[in-house]
XYZ file of C-alpha atoms in Angstrom:
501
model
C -19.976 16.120 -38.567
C -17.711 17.844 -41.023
C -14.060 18.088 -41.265
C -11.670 19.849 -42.709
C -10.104 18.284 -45.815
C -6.121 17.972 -45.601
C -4.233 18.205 -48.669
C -2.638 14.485 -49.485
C 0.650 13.935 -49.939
C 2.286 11.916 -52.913
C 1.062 8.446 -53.160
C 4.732 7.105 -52.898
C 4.977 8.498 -49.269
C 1.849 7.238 -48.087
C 2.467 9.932 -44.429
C -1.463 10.592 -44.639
C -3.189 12.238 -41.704
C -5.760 10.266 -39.944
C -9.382 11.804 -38.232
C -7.086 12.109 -35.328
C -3.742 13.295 -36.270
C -1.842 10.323 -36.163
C 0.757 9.490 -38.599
C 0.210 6.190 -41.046
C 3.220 4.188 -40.936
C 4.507 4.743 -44.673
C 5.362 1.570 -47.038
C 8.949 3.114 -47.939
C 11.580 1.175 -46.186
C 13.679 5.105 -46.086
C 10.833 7.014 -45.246
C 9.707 4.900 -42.494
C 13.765 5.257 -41.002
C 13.693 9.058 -41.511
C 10.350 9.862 -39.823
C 11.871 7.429 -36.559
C 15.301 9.184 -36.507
C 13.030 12.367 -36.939
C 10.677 11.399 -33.788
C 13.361 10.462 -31.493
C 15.890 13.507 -32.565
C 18.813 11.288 -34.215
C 19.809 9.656 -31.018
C 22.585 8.681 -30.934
C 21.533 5.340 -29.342
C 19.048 4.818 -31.957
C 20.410 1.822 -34.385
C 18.745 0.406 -37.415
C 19.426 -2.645 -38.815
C 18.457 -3.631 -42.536
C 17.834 -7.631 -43.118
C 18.584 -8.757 -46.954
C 15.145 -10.376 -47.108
C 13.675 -6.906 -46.719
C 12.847 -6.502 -43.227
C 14.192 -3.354 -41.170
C 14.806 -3.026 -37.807
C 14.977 -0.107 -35.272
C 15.412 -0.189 -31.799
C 17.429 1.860 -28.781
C 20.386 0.048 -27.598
C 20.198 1.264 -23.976
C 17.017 0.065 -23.796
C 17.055 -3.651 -25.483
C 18.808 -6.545 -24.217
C 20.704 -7.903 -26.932
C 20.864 -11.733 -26.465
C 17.009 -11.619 -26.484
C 17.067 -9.546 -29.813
C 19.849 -11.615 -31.633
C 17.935 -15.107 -30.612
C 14.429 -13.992 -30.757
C 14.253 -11.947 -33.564
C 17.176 -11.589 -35.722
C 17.818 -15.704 -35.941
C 13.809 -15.770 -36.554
C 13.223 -13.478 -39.086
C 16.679 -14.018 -41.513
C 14.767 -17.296 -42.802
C 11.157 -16.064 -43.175
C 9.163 -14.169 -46.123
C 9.020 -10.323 -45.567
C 5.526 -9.456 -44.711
C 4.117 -8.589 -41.329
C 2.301 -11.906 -40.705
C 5.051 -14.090 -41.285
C 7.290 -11.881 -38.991
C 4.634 -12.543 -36.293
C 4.528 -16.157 -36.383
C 8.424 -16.227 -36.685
C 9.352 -13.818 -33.596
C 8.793 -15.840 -30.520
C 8.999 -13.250 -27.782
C 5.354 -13.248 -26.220
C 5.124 -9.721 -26.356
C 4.230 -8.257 -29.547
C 1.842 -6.136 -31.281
C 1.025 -4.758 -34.905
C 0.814 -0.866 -35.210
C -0.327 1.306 -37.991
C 0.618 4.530 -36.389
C 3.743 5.945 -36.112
C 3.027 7.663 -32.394
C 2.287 3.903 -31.677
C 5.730 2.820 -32.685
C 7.845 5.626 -30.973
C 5.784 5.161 -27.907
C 6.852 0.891 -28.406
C 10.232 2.056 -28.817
C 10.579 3.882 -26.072
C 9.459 0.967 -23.553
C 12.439 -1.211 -25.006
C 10.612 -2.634 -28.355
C 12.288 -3.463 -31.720
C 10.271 -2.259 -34.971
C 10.445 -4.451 -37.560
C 9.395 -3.149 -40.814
C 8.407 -4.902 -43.861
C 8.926 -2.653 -47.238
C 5.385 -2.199 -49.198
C 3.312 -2.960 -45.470
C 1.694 0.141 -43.939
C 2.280 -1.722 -40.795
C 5.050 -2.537 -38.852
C 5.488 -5.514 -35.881
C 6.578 -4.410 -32.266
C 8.377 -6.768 -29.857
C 9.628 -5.881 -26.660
C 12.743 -6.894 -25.375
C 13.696 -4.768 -22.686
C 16.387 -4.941 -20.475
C 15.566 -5.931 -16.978
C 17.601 -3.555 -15.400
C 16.096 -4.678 -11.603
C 17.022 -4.062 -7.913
C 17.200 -7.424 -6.399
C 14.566 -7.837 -2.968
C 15.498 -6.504 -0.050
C 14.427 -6.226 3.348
C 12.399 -2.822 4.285
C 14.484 -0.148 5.456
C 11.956 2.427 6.976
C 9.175 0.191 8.195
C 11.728 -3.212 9.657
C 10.327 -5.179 12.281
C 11.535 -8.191 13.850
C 8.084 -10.589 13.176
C 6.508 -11.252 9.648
C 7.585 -11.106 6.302
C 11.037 -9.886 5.214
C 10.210 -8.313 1.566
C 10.241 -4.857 0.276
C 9.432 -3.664 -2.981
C 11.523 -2.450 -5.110
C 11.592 0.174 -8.603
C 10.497 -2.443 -10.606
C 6.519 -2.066 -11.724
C 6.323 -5.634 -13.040
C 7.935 -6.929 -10.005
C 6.231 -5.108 -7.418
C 2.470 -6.310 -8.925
C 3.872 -9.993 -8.758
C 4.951 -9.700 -4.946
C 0.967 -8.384 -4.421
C -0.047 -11.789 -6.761
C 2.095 -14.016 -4.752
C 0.304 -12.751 -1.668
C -2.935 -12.871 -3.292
C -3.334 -15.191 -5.135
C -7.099 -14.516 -6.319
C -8.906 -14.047 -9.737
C -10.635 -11.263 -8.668
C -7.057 -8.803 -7.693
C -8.166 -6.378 -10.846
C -4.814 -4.409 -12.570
C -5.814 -1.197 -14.112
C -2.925 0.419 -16.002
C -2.616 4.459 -16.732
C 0.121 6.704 -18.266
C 0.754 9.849 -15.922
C 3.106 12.710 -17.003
C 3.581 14.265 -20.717
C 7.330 14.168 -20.618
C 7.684 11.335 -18.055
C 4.711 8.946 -19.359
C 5.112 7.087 -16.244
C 3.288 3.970 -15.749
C 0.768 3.746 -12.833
C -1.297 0.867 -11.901
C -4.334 0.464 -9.739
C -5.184 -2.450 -7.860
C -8.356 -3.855 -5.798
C -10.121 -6.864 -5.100
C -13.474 -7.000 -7.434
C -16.153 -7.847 -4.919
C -14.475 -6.554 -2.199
C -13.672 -2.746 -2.694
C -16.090 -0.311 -3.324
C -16.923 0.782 -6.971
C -17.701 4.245 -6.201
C -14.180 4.509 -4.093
C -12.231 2.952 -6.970
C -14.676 5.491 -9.749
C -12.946 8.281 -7.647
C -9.194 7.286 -7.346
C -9.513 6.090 -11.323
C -10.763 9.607 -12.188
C -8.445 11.480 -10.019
C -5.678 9.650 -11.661
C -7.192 10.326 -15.255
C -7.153 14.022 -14.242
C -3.595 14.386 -13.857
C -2.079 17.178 -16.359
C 1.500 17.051 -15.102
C 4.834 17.551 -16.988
C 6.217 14.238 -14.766
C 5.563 11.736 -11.891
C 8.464 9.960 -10.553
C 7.389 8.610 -6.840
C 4.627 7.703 -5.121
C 5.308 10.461 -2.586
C 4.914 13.002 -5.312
C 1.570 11.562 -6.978
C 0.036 11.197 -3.619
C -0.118 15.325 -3.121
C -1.599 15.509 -6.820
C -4.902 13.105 -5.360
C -5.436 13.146 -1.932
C -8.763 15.053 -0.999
C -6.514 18.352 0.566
C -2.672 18.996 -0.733
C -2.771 22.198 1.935
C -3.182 20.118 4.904
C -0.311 19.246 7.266
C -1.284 15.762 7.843
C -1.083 12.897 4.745
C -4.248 11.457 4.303
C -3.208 8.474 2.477
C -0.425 6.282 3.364
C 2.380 4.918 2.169
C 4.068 1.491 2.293
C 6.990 -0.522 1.363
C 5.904 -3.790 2.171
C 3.654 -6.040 0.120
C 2.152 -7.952 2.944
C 0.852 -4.441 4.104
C -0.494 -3.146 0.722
C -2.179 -7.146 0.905
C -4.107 -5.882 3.962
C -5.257 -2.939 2.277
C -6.449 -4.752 -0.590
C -8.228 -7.469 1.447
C -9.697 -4.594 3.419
C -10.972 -3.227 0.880
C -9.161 -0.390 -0.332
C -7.516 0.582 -2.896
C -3.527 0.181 -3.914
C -1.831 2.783 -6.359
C 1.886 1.531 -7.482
C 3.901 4.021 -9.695
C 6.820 2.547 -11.965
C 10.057 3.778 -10.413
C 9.362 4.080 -7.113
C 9.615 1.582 -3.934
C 6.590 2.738 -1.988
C 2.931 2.091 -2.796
C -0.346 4.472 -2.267
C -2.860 2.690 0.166
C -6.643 4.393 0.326
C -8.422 5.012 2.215
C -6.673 5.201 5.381
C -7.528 7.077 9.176
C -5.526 9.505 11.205
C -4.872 6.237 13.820
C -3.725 3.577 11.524
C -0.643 5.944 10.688
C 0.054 4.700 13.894
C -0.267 1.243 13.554
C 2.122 -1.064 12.291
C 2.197 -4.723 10.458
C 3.755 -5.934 13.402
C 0.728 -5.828 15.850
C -1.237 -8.389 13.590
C 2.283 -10.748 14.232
C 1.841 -10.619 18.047
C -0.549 -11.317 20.934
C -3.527 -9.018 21.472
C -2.750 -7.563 24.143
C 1.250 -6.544 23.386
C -0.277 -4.515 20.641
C -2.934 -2.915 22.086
C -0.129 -1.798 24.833
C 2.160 -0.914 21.908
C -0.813 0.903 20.367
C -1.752 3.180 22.919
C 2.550 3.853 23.782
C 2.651 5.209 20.215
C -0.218 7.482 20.834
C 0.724 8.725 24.112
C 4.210 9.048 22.565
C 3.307 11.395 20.205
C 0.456 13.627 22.449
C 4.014 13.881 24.530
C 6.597 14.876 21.818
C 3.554 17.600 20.551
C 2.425 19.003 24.013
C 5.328 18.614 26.536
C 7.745 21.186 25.374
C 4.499 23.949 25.231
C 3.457 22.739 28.761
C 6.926 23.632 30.491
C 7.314 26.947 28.157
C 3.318 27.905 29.580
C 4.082 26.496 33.089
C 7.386 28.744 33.965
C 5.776 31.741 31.737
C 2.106 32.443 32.802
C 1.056 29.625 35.719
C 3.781 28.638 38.827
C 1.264 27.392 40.575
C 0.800 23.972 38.766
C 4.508 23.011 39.527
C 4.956 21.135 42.419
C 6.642 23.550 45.484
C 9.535 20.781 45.776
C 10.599 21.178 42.180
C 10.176 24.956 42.216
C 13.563 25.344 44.044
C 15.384 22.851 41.592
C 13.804 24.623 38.792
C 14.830 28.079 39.886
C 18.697 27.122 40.721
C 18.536 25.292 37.160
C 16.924 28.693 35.102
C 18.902 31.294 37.526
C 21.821 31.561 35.122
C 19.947 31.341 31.734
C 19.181 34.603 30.005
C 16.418 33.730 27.984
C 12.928 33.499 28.645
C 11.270 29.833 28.276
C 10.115 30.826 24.859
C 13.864 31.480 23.278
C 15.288 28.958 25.378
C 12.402 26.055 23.927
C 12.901 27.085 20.095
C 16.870 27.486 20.748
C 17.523 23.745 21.383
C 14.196 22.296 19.337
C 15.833 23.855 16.466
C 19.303 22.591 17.730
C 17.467 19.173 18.015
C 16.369 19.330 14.310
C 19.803 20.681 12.868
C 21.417 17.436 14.240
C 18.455 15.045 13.463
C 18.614 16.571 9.932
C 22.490 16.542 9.922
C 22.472 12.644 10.974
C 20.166 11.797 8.245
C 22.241 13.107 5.363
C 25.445 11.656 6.164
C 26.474 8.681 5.710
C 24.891 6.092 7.606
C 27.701 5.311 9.841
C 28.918 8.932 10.613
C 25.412 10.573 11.071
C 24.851 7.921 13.863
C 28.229 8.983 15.585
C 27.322 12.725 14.785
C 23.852 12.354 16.236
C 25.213 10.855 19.807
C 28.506 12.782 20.013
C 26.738 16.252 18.909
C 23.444 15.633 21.324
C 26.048 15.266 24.197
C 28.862 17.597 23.388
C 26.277 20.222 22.374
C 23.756 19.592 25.623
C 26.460 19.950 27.619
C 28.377 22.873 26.585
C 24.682 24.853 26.202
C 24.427 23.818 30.064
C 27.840 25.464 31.239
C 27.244 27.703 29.328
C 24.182 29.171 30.493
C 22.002 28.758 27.416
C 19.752 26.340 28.423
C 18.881 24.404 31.948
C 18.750 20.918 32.580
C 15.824 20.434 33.165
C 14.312 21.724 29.572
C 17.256 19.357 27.949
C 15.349 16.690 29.454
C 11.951 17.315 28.823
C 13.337 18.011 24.685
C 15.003 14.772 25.048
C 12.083 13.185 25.779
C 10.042 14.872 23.193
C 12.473 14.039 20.580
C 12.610 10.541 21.782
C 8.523 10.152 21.365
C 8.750 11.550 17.871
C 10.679 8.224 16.711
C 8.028 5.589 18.111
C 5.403 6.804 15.512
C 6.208 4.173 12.450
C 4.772 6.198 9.759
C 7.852 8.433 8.790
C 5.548 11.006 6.901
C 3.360 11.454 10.406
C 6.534 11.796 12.277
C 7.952 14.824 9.839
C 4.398 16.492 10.795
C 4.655 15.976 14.842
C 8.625 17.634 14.519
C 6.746 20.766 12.851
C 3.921 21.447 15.190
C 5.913 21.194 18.322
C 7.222 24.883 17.180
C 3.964 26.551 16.731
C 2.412 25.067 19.655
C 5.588 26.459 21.646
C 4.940 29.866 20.468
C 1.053 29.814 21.331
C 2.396 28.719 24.914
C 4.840 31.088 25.153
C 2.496 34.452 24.230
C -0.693 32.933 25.811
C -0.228 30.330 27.887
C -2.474 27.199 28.675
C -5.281 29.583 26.597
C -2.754 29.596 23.551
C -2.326 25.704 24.069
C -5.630 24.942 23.935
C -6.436 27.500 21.111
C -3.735 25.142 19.018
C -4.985 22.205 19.946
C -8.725 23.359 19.055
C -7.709 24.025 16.147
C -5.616 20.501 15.311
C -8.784 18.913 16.209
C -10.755 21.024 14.036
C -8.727 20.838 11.091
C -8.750 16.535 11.337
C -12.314 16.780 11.802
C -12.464 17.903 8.532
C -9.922 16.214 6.902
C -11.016 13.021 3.951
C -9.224 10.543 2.780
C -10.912 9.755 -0.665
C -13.929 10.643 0.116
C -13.742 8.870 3.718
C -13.304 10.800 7.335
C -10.131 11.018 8.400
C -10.696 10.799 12.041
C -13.048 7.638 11.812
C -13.596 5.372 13.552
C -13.639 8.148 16.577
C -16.091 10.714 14.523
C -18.205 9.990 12.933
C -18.397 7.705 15.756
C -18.247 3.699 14.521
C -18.133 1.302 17.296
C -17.564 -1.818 15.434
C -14.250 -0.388 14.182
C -12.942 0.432 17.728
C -11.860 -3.115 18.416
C -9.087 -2.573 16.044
C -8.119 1.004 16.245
C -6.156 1.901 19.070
C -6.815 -0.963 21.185
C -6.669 -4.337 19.188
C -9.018 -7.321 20.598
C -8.629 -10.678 19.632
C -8.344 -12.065 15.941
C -11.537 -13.985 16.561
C -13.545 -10.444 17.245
C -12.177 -8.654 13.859
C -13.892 -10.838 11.838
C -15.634 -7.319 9.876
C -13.621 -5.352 7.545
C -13.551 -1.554 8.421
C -16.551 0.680 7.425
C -14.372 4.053 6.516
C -13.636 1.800 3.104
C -17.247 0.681 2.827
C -16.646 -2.434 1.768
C -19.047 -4.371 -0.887
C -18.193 -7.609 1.402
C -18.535 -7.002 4.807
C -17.378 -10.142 6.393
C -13.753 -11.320 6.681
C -14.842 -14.601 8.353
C -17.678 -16.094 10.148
C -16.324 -15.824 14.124
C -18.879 -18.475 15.453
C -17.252 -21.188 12.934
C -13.705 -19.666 14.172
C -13.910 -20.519 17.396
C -15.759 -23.373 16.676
């Protein structure tokens, strides 16, 4: 290879170029302070300190914590001999590194490291004493339940990789750090269980990751649209979780587990369209409560979808499926409303949503008095009023009421939105435009993937063995394999002969 000669600088400086661009650290004790105020733009939280046995320090003050750097470093080093090595031995914070590049130190710096510079060393000593600036551990707001554990994770990176250690505590839970976003640099970490999870599947989520070229990434919720297998599709293909004993599952499942630094929720893939209705909960109770809880959620939301769209079709294009003793009721209910079904359906849905939307922006306390008091005040006036009949603020009570048992808040965003399309099908053609939308729902999961994985397994393809914990959930003693959509290295959980032995 051959490459292009770069004109050196005066010896004194020592700011050569290496093969790849990077600055040397220089030996000058000024140089090396003016190229870091240079970097980081004269801060003015950048402080540099100058020790009489020649060592110099620089560090960010919002981002250090100051007993650690006054007992650590500064009592350590006033004693010592001015030369990197010594400086290493003295400094007893455990984590430290030697850098000979000044994008190495800036990039220290910025993660809450002190530079400590020795003057004639082309080399300078990073130690990192960061504040720890940390939520303390909560219980989970959006996915609470009344059995299991009562942890969530929080913004801390550090400490949400610890809860997943404490769960699992196994050798073989591999940690594979990346840096995602050029202004950001956000920290992202993937976990799995070597032996367990499937190489290829972890190949693909590690290079999807690598191919990130984004400005910033500051949730889970936003990286998740940047690397699941369709961003255009309505439905999430991967989920998301808040609670480590969850993300364990996933892990001893084998799938994979993507944290981001900053954010309270963690990736889980791959995942199916049913286990976004399933819930930590129905591995805490007997069989048979959650398989009935199971199939309630599903049921609930084929109602909160369909059931608006059936009464808008039934009163617009077919009488003759309502019963004759409800046609009279019906009629005296819709005689003084001046809308057809259609109007009338998307009038109070979207009524429904403005207060739903309304509730969850105020304060916690006033949104649930605005929700109540605004459902009834505003049901009832659209009554005498003549807007609406009571019948169809039943049936939209209903449907709204069906949208909350689905415990997967991202799933229950989607069933809000398709109720309104559906409607409209209904309303222009009928039961013919209701089944053309819900061809074409089923057609569009069909070909859904979650990393690679169908999204509508274990139902098509078709995979028996992972029916007994889909919708219905048998027995512990009968889930003894781990799901094939994940295609797991190790197959077996447990042997169920020695189990119920």
């Amino acid at each position: 290879m051959f490459f292009k000669k770069q004109k050196r600088e005066a010896p004194d400086t020592m700011n050569e170029k290496n093969l790849d661009d990077k600055e040397l650290i220089p030996v000058s004790k000024d140089e090396f302070i003016n190229i870091m105020k240079e970097r980081l733009h004269h801060s003015a939280d950048l402080n540099t300190k100058e020790l009489a046995n020649g060592f110099t320090l620089v560090f960010l003050d919002t981002l250090t914590d100051k007993k650690m750097l006054n007992e650590d470093i500064l009592s350590r080093l006033a004693g010592t001999s001015a030369t990197p090595d010594e400086a290493l031995k003295s400094i007893t914070v455990s984590s430290t590194s030697k850098h000979k590049y000044v994008e190495d130190g800036v990039d220290s710096i910025l993660k809450g490291a002190v530079l400590v510079h020795s003057t004639g060393y082309p080399v300078i000593i990073s130690a990192v004493v960061a504040t720890q600036e940390n939520r303390s551990l909560t219980r989970p707001e959006n996915e609470s339940q009344v059995m299991g554990p009562q942890i969530a994770f929080n913004e801390s990176l550090a400490t949400n990789i610890s809860l997943l250690r404490r769960f699992l505590t196994n050798a073989n839970l591999c940690n594979e750090s990346f840096k995602v976003g050029k202004q950001t640099n956000s920290a992202v970490a993937l976990l799995y269980l070597k032996d367990i999870a499937d190489e290829e599947m972890v190949d693909r989520m590690r290079e999807r990751i690598q191919s990130i070229d984004i400005d910033s990434v500051l949730d889970s919720s936003f990286l998740i649209q940047l690397i699941e297998d369709n961003s255009l599709a309505i439905f999430p293909q991967m989920l998301l979780t808040e609670r480590p004993d969850r993300a364990c599952a996933w892990l001893l499942n084998g799938k994979v587990v993507v944290l981001v630094d900053g954010s309270v929720q963690v990736i889980g893939a791959p995942q199916t369209f049913i286990e976004f209705f399933q819930s930590m909960e129905d591995e805490s109770v007997r069989w048979q409560i959650a398989t009935f809880i199971r199939i309630l959620r599903v049921f609930s939301m084929i109602v909160s979808i369909f059931f608006t769209a059936i009464y808008v079709a039934s009163l617009t294009f077919h009488y003759e499926i309502i019963p004759q003793t409800l046609l009279v009721p019906l009629g005296e209910s819709r005689s003084r409303v001046p809308f057809p079904p259609i109007i009338e359906a998307l009038l109070l849905e979207t009524m429904i949503e403005l207060l739903r939307e309304a509730g969850a922006r105020l304060p916690t306390k006033v949104g649930q008095t605005m929700g109540i008091v605004g459902g009834i005040v505003v049901g009832t006036a659209a009554v005498d009023a003549g807007f609406t009949s009571n019948i169809l603020i039943i049936i939209i009570a209903v449907s709204a009421l069906a949208s909350f048992t689905t415990p997967n808040y991202t799933m229950g965003n989607v069933i809000r939105i398709l109720r309104f399309p559906l409607i409209i099908l209904a309303g222009f053609w009928g039961f013919y435009g209701l089944m053309f939308g819900f061809c074409f729902l089923l057609i569009h999961l069909i070909r859904q993937s979650s990393l690679g994985s169908p999204f509508l397994a274990p139902f098509y393809p078709p995979r028996f063995a992972d029916w007994r914990d889909s919708i219905i959930r048998l027995p512990i003693g009968w889930t003894n394999r781990r799901p094939k959509q994940a295609r797991p290295d190790d197959k077996m959980k447990f042997r169920a002969q020695k189990t119920k032995e």
